[in-house]
PDB file of C-alpha atoms in Angstrom:
ATOM      1  CA  ASN Y 983      13.235 -13.299   8.130  1.00  0.00           C
ATOM      2  CA  ALA Y 984      12.927 -11.257   5.130  1.00  0.00           C
ATOM      3  CA  GLY Y 985       8.939 -10.622   5.382  1.00  0.00           C
ATOM      4  CA  VAL Y 986       8.314  -9.840   1.760  1.00  0.00           C
ATOM      5  CA  THR Y 987      10.730  -9.967  -1.240  1.00  0.00           C
ATOM      6  CA  GLN Y 988      10.271  -9.282  -4.522  1.00  0.00           C
ATOM      7  CA  THR Y 989      12.619  -9.728  -8.111  1.00  0.00           C
ATOM      8  CA  PRO Y 990      13.930  -8.176 -10.188  1.00  0.00           C
ATOM      9  CA  LYS Y 991      14.450  -5.002  -8.520  1.00  0.00           C
ATOM     10  CA  PHE Y 992      14.769  -3.246 -11.810  1.00  0.00           C
ATOM     11  CA  GLN Y 993      13.483  -4.270 -15.305  1.00  0.00           C
ATOM     12  CA  VAL Y 994      13.191  -2.336 -18.904  1.00  0.00           C
ATOM     13  CA  LEU Y 995      11.380  -3.802 -21.607  1.00  0.00           C
ATOM     14  CA  LYS Y 996      10.151  -2.920 -25.237  1.00  0.00           C
ATOM     15  CA  THR Y 997       6.698  -2.766 -25.997  1.00  0.00           C
ATOM     16  CA  GLY Y 998       5.245  -6.344 -27.018  1.00  0.00           C
ATOM     17  CA  GLN Y 999       8.072  -8.482 -24.645  1.00  0.00           C
ATOM     18  CA  SER Y1000       6.916 -10.182 -21.785  1.00  0.00           C
ATOM     19  CA  MET Y1001       8.168 -11.226 -18.072  1.00  0.00           C
ATOM     20  CA  THR Y1002       7.068 -12.301 -14.876  1.00  0.00           C
ATOM     21  CA  LEU Y1003       7.584 -10.412 -11.847  1.00  0.00           C
ATOM     22  CA  GLN Y1004       8.247 -12.959  -8.675  1.00  0.00           C
ATOM     23  CA  CYS Y1005       7.273 -12.691  -4.728  1.00  0.00           C
ATOM     24  CA  ALA Y1006       7.613 -14.847  -2.040  1.00  0.00           C
ATOM     25  CA  GLN Y1007       6.820 -14.120   1.714  1.00  0.00           C
ATOM     26  CA  ASP Y1008       8.425 -15.962   4.820  1.00  0.00           C
ATOM     27  CA  MET Y1009       5.324 -15.284   6.942  1.00  0.00           C
ATOM     28  CA  ASN Y1010       3.380 -17.867   6.645  1.00  0.00           C
ATOM     29  CA  HIS Y1011       0.226 -15.508   5.803  1.00  0.00           C
ATOM     30  CA  ASN Y1012      -2.527 -16.367   3.376  1.00  0.00           C
ATOM     31  CA  SER Y1013      -3.534 -13.551   1.362  1.00  0.00           C
ATOM     32  CA  MET Y1014      -1.224 -12.206  -1.004  1.00  0.00           C
ATOM     33  CA  TYR Y1015      -1.891  -8.950  -3.618  1.00  0.00           C
ATOM     34  CA  TRP Y1016      -0.104  -7.102  -6.641  1.00  0.00           C
ATOM     35  CA  TYR Y1017      -0.488  -3.585  -7.054  1.00  0.00           C
ATOM     36  CA  ARG Y1018       0.812  -1.212  -8.848  1.00  0.00           C
ATOM     37  CA  GLN Y1019       1.634   2.724  -8.422  1.00  0.00           C
ATOM     38  CA  ASP Y1020       2.215   5.290 -10.789  1.00  0.00           C
ATOM     39  CA  PRO Y1021       3.925   8.610  -9.971  1.00  0.00           C
ATOM     40  CA  GLY Y1022       1.971  11.032  -7.411  1.00  0.00           C
ATOM     41  CA  MET Y1023      -0.518   8.363  -7.174  1.00  0.00           C
ATOM     42  CA  GLY Y1024      -2.067   5.771  -4.666  1.00  0.00           C
ATOM     43  CA  LEU Y1025      -1.718   2.117  -4.892  1.00  0.00           C
ATOM     44  CA  ARG Y1026      -4.420   0.402  -7.307  1.00  0.00           C
ATOM     45  CA  LEU Y1027      -4.813  -2.870  -6.871  1.00  0.00           C
ATOM     46  CA  ILE Y1028      -4.419  -5.693  -9.549  1.00  0.00           C
ATOM     47  CA  TYR Y1029      -4.919  -8.853  -8.514  1.00  0.00           C
ATOM     48  CA  TYR Y1030      -5.279 -10.529  -5.335  1.00  0.00           C
ATOM     49  CA  SER Y1031      -4.942 -14.101  -3.796  1.00  0.00           C
ATOM     50  CA  ALA Y1032      -7.472 -14.731  -0.702  1.00  0.00           C
ATOM     51  CA  SER Y1033      -5.569 -18.409  -0.182  1.00  0.00           C
ATOM     52  CA  GLU Y1034      -3.515 -21.034  -1.994  1.00  0.00           C
ATOM     53  CA  GLY Y1035      -5.253 -22.239  -5.271  1.00  0.00           C
ATOM     54  CA  THR Y1036      -7.616 -18.860  -5.485  1.00  0.00           C
ATOM     55  CA  THR Y1037      -6.917 -15.734  -7.560  1.00  0.00           C
ATOM     56  CA  ASP Y1038      -9.630 -12.705  -7.950  1.00  0.00           C
ATOM     57  CA  LYS Y1039      -9.271  -9.411 -10.388  1.00  0.00           C
ATOM     58  CA  GLY Y1040      -8.654  -5.965  -8.445  1.00  0.00           C
ATOM     59  CA  GLU Y1041      -9.509  -3.222  -9.914  1.00  0.00           C
ATOM     60  CA  VAL Y1042      -6.855  -2.859 -12.931  1.00  0.00           C
ATOM     61  CA  PRO Y1043      -6.394  -6.345 -14.126  1.00  0.00           C
ATOM     62  CA  ASN Y1044      -6.302  -5.526 -17.753  1.00  0.00           C
ATOM     63  CA  GLY Y1045      -2.782  -6.570 -19.682  1.00  0.00           C
ATOM     64  CA  TYR Y1046      -1.673  -9.096 -16.274  1.00  0.00           C
ATOM     65  CA  ASN Y1047      -2.083 -12.513 -15.169  1.00  0.00           C
ATOM     66  CA  VAL Y1048      -1.044 -13.850 -11.472  1.00  0.00           C
ATOM     67  CA  SER Y1049       0.027 -17.068 -10.327  1.00  0.00           C
ATOM     68  CA  ARG Y1050      -0.298 -18.306  -6.889  1.00  0.00           C
ATOM     69  CA  LEU Y1051       2.629 -21.352  -7.326  1.00  0.00           C
ATOM     70  CA  ASN Y1052       2.359 -21.936  -3.235  1.00  0.00           C
ATOM     71  CA  LYS Y1053       1.691 -20.275  -0.282  1.00  0.00           C
ATOM     72  CA  ARG Y1054       4.793 -18.694  -0.515  1.00  0.00           C
ATOM     73  CA  GLU Y1055       5.069 -17.224  -3.539  1.00  0.00           C
ATOM     74  CA  PHE Y1056       2.460 -14.925  -6.340  1.00  0.00           C
ATOM     75  CA  SER Y1057       3.999 -14.488  -9.659  1.00  0.00           C
ATOM     76  CA  LEU Y1058       2.821 -11.547 -11.947  1.00  0.00           C
ATOM     77  CA  ARG Y1059       2.656 -11.794 -16.115  1.00  0.00           C
ATOM     78  CA  LEU Y1060       2.989  -9.466 -18.065  1.00  0.00           C
ATOM     79  CA  GLU Y1061       2.330 -11.442 -21.897  1.00  0.00           C
ATOM     80  CA  SER Y1062       2.812  -8.208 -24.094  1.00  0.00           C
ATOM     81  CA  ALA Y1063       4.268  -4.965 -21.980  1.00  0.00           C
ATOM     82  CA  ALA Y1064       2.541  -1.870 -23.000  1.00  0.00           C
ATOM     83  CA  PRO Y1065       3.985   1.458 -22.310  1.00  0.00           C
ATOM     84  CA  SER Y1066       0.890   2.200 -20.060  1.00  0.00           C
ATOM     85  CA  GLN Y1067       2.405  -0.822 -17.724  1.00  0.00           C
ATOM     86  CA  THR Y1068       5.277   1.434 -16.782  1.00  0.00           C
ATOM     87  CA  SER Y1069       4.867   1.777 -13.351  1.00  0.00           C
ATOM     88  CA  VAL Y1070       6.344   0.484  -9.687  1.00  0.00           C
ATOM     89  CA  TYR Y1071       4.906  -2.866  -8.939  1.00  0.00           C
ATOM     90  CA  PHE Y1072       4.395  -3.705  -5.241  1.00  0.00           C
ATOM     91  CA  CYS Y1073       3.519  -7.302  -4.057  1.00  0.00           C
ATOM     92  CA  ALA Y1074       1.872  -7.686  -0.284  1.00  0.00           C
ATOM     93  CA  SER Y1075       1.054 -10.145   1.841  1.00  0.00           C
ATOM     94  CA  SER Y1076      -1.788 -10.260   4.686  1.00  0.00           C
ATOM     95  CA  SER Y1077      -2.543 -13.218   6.971  1.00  0.00           C
ATOM     96  CA  LEU Y1078      -6.097 -12.283   6.310  1.00  0.00           C
ATOM     97  CA  ARG Y1079      -7.986 -10.996   3.708  1.00  0.00           C
ATOM     98  CA  ARG Y1080      -8.663  -8.309   5.689  1.00  0.00           C
ATOM     99  CA  GLU Y1081      -6.229  -7.605   7.864  1.00  0.00           C
ATOM    100  CA  THR Y1082      -2.967  -5.613   8.081  1.00  0.00           C
ATOM    101  CA  GLN Y1083      -0.926  -6.017   4.691  1.00  0.00           C
ATOM    102  CA  TYR Y1084       2.777  -6.100   4.323  1.00  0.00           C
ATOM    103  CA  PHE Y1085       4.842  -4.747   1.113  1.00  0.00           C
ATOM    104  CA  GLY Y1086       7.696  -5.799  -0.399  1.00  0.00           C
ATOM    105  CA  PRO Y1087      10.171  -3.305  -1.784  1.00  0.00           C
ATOM    106  CA  GLY Y1088       8.832  -2.809  -5.670  1.00  0.00           C
ATOM    107  CA  THR Y1089       9.566  -3.669  -9.201  1.00  0.00           C
ATOM    108  CA  ARG Y1090      10.312  -0.472 -10.962  1.00  0.00           C
ATOM    109  CA  LEU Y1091       9.372  -1.488 -14.522  1.00  0.00           C
ATOM    110  CA  LEU Y1092       9.436   0.706 -17.748  1.00  0.00           C
ATOM    111  CA  VAL Y1093       8.335  -0.226 -21.080  1.00  0.00           C
ATOM    112  CA  LEU Y1094       9.754   1.584 -24.132  1.00  0.00           C
TER     113      LEU Y1094
ATOM    114  CA  GLY M 858      -4.950  14.619   2.689  1.00  0.00           C
ATOM    115  CA  GLU M 859      -6.682  13.767  -0.587  1.00  0.00           C
ATOM    116  CA  SER M 860      -4.884  12.860  -3.880  1.00  0.00           C
ATOM    117  CA  VAL M 861      -5.337  15.493  -6.617  1.00  0.00           C
ATOM    118  CA  GLY M 862      -3.399  13.416  -9.408  1.00  0.00           C
ATOM    119  CA  LEU M 863       0.100  13.998 -10.036  1.00  0.00           C
ATOM    120  CA  HIS M 864       0.174  17.054  -7.416  1.00  0.00           C
ATOM    121  CA  LEU M 865       0.620  14.809  -3.711  1.00  0.00           C
ATOM    122  CA  PRO M 866      -0.734  17.016  -1.082  1.00  0.00           C
ATOM    123  CA  THR M 867       2.373  18.698   1.106  1.00  0.00           C
ATOM    124  CA  LEU M 868       2.587  19.228   4.442  1.00  0.00           C
ATOM    125  CA  SER M 869       5.664  21.000   5.809  1.00  0.00           C
ATOM    126  CA  VAL M 870       6.886  21.078   9.692  1.00  0.00           C
ATOM    127  CA  GLN M 871       9.876  22.384  11.593  1.00  0.00           C
ATOM    128  CA  GLU M 872      11.953  19.196  13.141  1.00  0.00           C
ATOM    129  CA  GLY M 873      10.571  19.239  16.968  1.00  0.00           C
ATOM    130  CA  ASP M 874       7.343  20.257  15.816  1.00  0.00           C
ATOM    131  CA  ASN M 875       3.859  18.262  15.972  1.00  0.00           C
ATOM    132  CA  SER M 876       2.378  16.823  12.655  1.00  0.00           C
ATOM    133  CA  ILE M 877      -1.124  16.442  11.825  1.00  0.00           C
ATOM    134  CA  ILE M 878      -2.182  14.124   8.787  1.00  0.00           C
ATOM    135  CA  ASN M 879      -5.557  13.670   7.585  1.00  0.00           C
ATOM    136  CA  CYS M 880      -7.496  12.041   5.743  1.00  0.00           C
ATOM    137  CA  ALA M 881     -10.909  11.369   4.515  1.00  0.00           C
ATOM    138  CA  TYR M 882     -12.251   8.374   3.802  1.00  0.00           C
ATOM    139  CA  SER M 883     -15.352   6.996   1.733  1.00  0.00           C
ATOM    140  CA  ASN M 884     -17.295   4.273   3.130  1.00  0.00           C
ATOM    141  CA  SER M 885     -19.587   4.615   6.277  1.00  0.00           C
ATOM    142  CA  ALA M 886     -19.998   0.949   6.736  1.00  0.00           C
ATOM    143  CA  SER M 887     -15.698   0.464   6.422  1.00  0.00           C
ATOM    144  CA  ASP M 888     -14.010  -1.056   9.868  1.00  0.00           C
ATOM    145  CA  TYR M 889     -10.766  -0.960   9.673  1.00  0.00           C
ATOM    146  CA  PHE M 890      -8.317   1.398   8.885  1.00  0.00           C
ATOM    147  CA  ILE M 891      -4.527   1.505   8.587  1.00  0.00           C
ATOM    148  CA  TRP M 892      -1.933   4.306   8.195  1.00  0.00           C
ATOM    149  CA  TYR M 893       1.224   3.754   5.872  1.00  0.00           C
ATOM    150  CA  LYS M 894       4.613   5.448   5.579  1.00  0.00           C
ATOM    151  CA  GLN M 895       6.158   5.099   2.014  1.00  0.00           C
ATOM    152  CA  GLU M 896       9.852   6.354   2.279  1.00  0.00           C
ATOM    153  CA  SER M 897      11.182   7.207  -1.419  1.00  0.00           C
ATOM    154  CA  GLY M 898      12.469   4.436  -3.238  1.00  0.00           C
ATOM    155  CA  LYS M 899      10.516   1.945  -0.459  1.00  0.00           C
ATOM    156  CA  GLY M 900       7.642   0.173  -0.351  1.00  0.00           C
ATOM    157  CA  PRO M 901       4.691   1.351   2.231  1.00  0.00           C
ATOM    158  CA  GLN M 902       5.540   0.450   5.641  1.00  0.00           C
ATOM    159  CA  PHE M 903       2.753  -0.301   8.616  1.00  0.00           C
ATOM    160  CA  ILE M 904       2.946   2.445  10.574  1.00  0.00           C
ATOM    161  CA  ILE M 905      -0.671   2.248  13.189  1.00  0.00           C
ATOM    162  CA  ASP M 906      -4.176   0.366  12.305  1.00  0.00           C
ATOM    163  CA  ILE M 907      -7.553   0.806  14.513  1.00  0.00           C
ATOM    164  CA  ARG M 908     -10.850  -0.527  14.342  1.00  0.00           C
ATOM    165  CA  SER M 909     -14.278   1.393  14.162  1.00  0.00           C
ATOM    166  CA  ASN M 910     -15.189   0.492  17.519  1.00  0.00           C
ATOM    167  CA  MET M 911     -12.231   2.714  18.831  1.00  0.00           C
ATOM    168  CA  ASP M 912     -11.721   6.646  18.677  1.00  0.00           C
ATOM    169  CA  LYS M 913      -8.522   6.762  19.076  1.00  0.00           C
ATOM    170  CA  ARG M 914      -5.111   4.587  19.176  1.00  0.00           C
ATOM    171  CA  GLN M 915      -1.694   5.628  20.379  1.00  0.00           C
ATOM    172  CA  GLY M 916       1.643   4.103  19.581  1.00  0.00           C
ATOM    173  CA  GLN M 917       5.552   5.173  19.682  1.00  0.00           C
ATOM    174  CA  ARG M 918       5.264   9.103  18.860  1.00  0.00           C
ATOM    175  CA  VAL M 919       2.197   8.297  16.769  1.00  0.00           C
ATOM    176  CA  THR M 920      -1.439   8.359  17.279  1.00  0.00           C
ATOM    177  CA  VAL M 921      -4.781   7.792  14.873  1.00  0.00           C
ATOM    178  CA  LEU M 922      -7.747   9.463  15.828  1.00  0.00           C
ATOM    179  CA  LEU M 923     -10.832   8.095  13.901  1.00  0.00           C
ATOM    180  CA  ASN M 924     -13.846  10.207  13.460  1.00  0.00           C
ATOM    181  CA  LYS M 925     -16.856   7.728  12.143  1.00  0.00           C
ATOM    182  CA  THR M 926     -19.734  10.972  12.418  1.00  0.00           C
ATOM    183  CA  VAL M 927     -17.531  13.049   9.422  1.00  0.00           C
ATOM    184  CA  LYS M 928     -15.609  10.128   7.994  1.00  0.00           C
ATOM    185  CA  HIS M 929     -12.347  11.346   8.858  1.00  0.00           C
ATOM    186  CA  LEU M 930      -9.150   9.808  10.160  1.00  0.00           C
ATOM    187  CA  SER M 931      -5.961  11.708  11.394  1.00  0.00           C
ATOM    188  CA  LEU M 932      -2.717  10.521  12.084  1.00  0.00           C
ATOM    189  CA  GLN M 933      -0.385  12.488  14.469  1.00  0.00           C
ATOM    190  CA  ILE M 934       3.163  12.421  14.786  1.00  0.00           C
ATOM    191  CA  ALA M 935       5.046  13.802  17.904  1.00  0.00           C
ATOM    192  CA  ALA M 936       8.130  15.616  17.987  1.00  0.00           C
ATOM    193  CA  THR M 937       8.478  15.274  14.358  1.00  0.00           C
ATOM    194  CA  GLN M 938      11.990  13.984  13.253  1.00  0.00           C
ATOM    195  CA  PRO M 939      13.616  14.210   9.650  1.00  0.00           C
ATOM    196  CA  GLY M 940      13.331  10.755   9.377  1.00  0.00           C
ATOM    197  CA  ASP M 941       9.628  10.856   8.955  1.00  0.00           C
ATOM    198  CA  SER M 942       9.784  12.750   5.879  1.00  0.00           C
ATOM    199  CA  ALA M 943       7.543  10.525   3.750  1.00  0.00           C
ATOM    200  CA  VAL M 944       4.356   9.833   1.974  1.00  0.00           C
ATOM    201  CA  TYR M 945       1.628   8.876   4.101  1.00  0.00           C
ATOM    202  CA  PHE M 946      -1.353   6.800   3.193  1.00  0.00           C
ATOM    203  CA  CYS M 947      -4.410   5.895   4.850  1.00  0.00           C
ATOM    204  CA  ALA M 948      -6.466   3.035   3.532  1.00  0.00           C
ATOM    205  CA  GLU M 949      -9.716   1.525   4.943  1.00  0.00           C
ATOM    206  CA  ASN M 950     -10.928  -1.541   4.717  1.00  0.00           C
ATOM    207  CA  TYR M 951     -14.827  -3.069   5.077  1.00  0.00           C
ATOM    208  CA  ALA M 952     -16.435  -6.183   5.146  1.00  0.00           C
ATOM    209  CA  GLY M 953     -15.920  -8.368   2.377  1.00  0.00           C
ATOM    210  CA  ASN M 954     -13.085  -6.250   0.483  1.00  0.00           C
ATOM    211  CA  MET M 955      -9.881  -5.506  -0.372  1.00  0.00           C
ATOM    212  CA  LEU M 956      -8.241  -2.607   1.470  1.00  0.00           C
ATOM    213  CA  THR M 957      -9.092   1.210  -0.704  1.00  0.00           C
ATOM    214  CA  PHE M 958      -5.916   3.645  -0.351  1.00  0.00           C
ATOM    215  CA  GLY M 959      -5.767   6.964  -0.078  1.00  0.00           C
ATOM    216  CA  GLY M 960      -3.786   9.229  -2.440  1.00  0.00           C
ATOM    217  CA  GLY M 961      -1.196  10.139   0.414  1.00  0.00           C
ATOM    218  CA  THR M 962      -0.025  13.266   1.534  1.00  0.00           C
ATOM    219  CA  ARG M 963       3.780  13.619   1.610  1.00  0.00           C
ATOM    220  CA  LEU M 964       5.554  15.058   4.502  1.00  0.00           C
ATOM    221  CA  MET M 965       8.567  17.176   4.603  1.00  0.00           C
ATOM    222  CA  VAL M 966      10.703  17.757   7.716  1.00  0.00           C
ATOM    223  CA  LYS M 967      12.529  20.979   7.740  1.00  0.00           C
ATOM    224  CA  PRO M 968      16.054  21.204  10.056  1.00  0.00           C
TER     225      PRO M 968
END
């Protein structure tokens, strides 16, 4: 039982490049989330998926898109990376939207 | 335990002492609260939760206290160990909304 897994662990991009961050959970959870965490800051919600087939914007959605591929997988895409998107990205999942969220290990992204 | 941007509040305790980490939450309608621990380079890890119909909940070496009157949440860690060194976040939830996370408090345990 791996919980929440994320790939890649690290990534360096040039401004304007695109990439997709992958997330998968094996806990049969309905809801999944993408957060970013900047140095010394709390977690800010980018997008979430309350259930398979639905996605909604969070606090900081600009510059990102998401896909809930199936119940297990939720991906985050940066179409044209900007230095302001340098951050650590965490995926999380929960059984229901209002319940405890379990986090992956994070993806560290540097945009030059 | 409120965030001040880049400078996290820090609590420094001696190994073996008890630690108390505080959090002021924002919404009086919040009815579910969680404490997370985040070690350097890792994702947040669930520690303990409490619902608003309770004032206190105990886990293994940890206790969460909820004071709804002043919108205050605290995490008590008994016999603090070096492995407890981390950043601790509180999170709140109110009906129909996502978890809202606090800025975090760094706990440093001195041997």
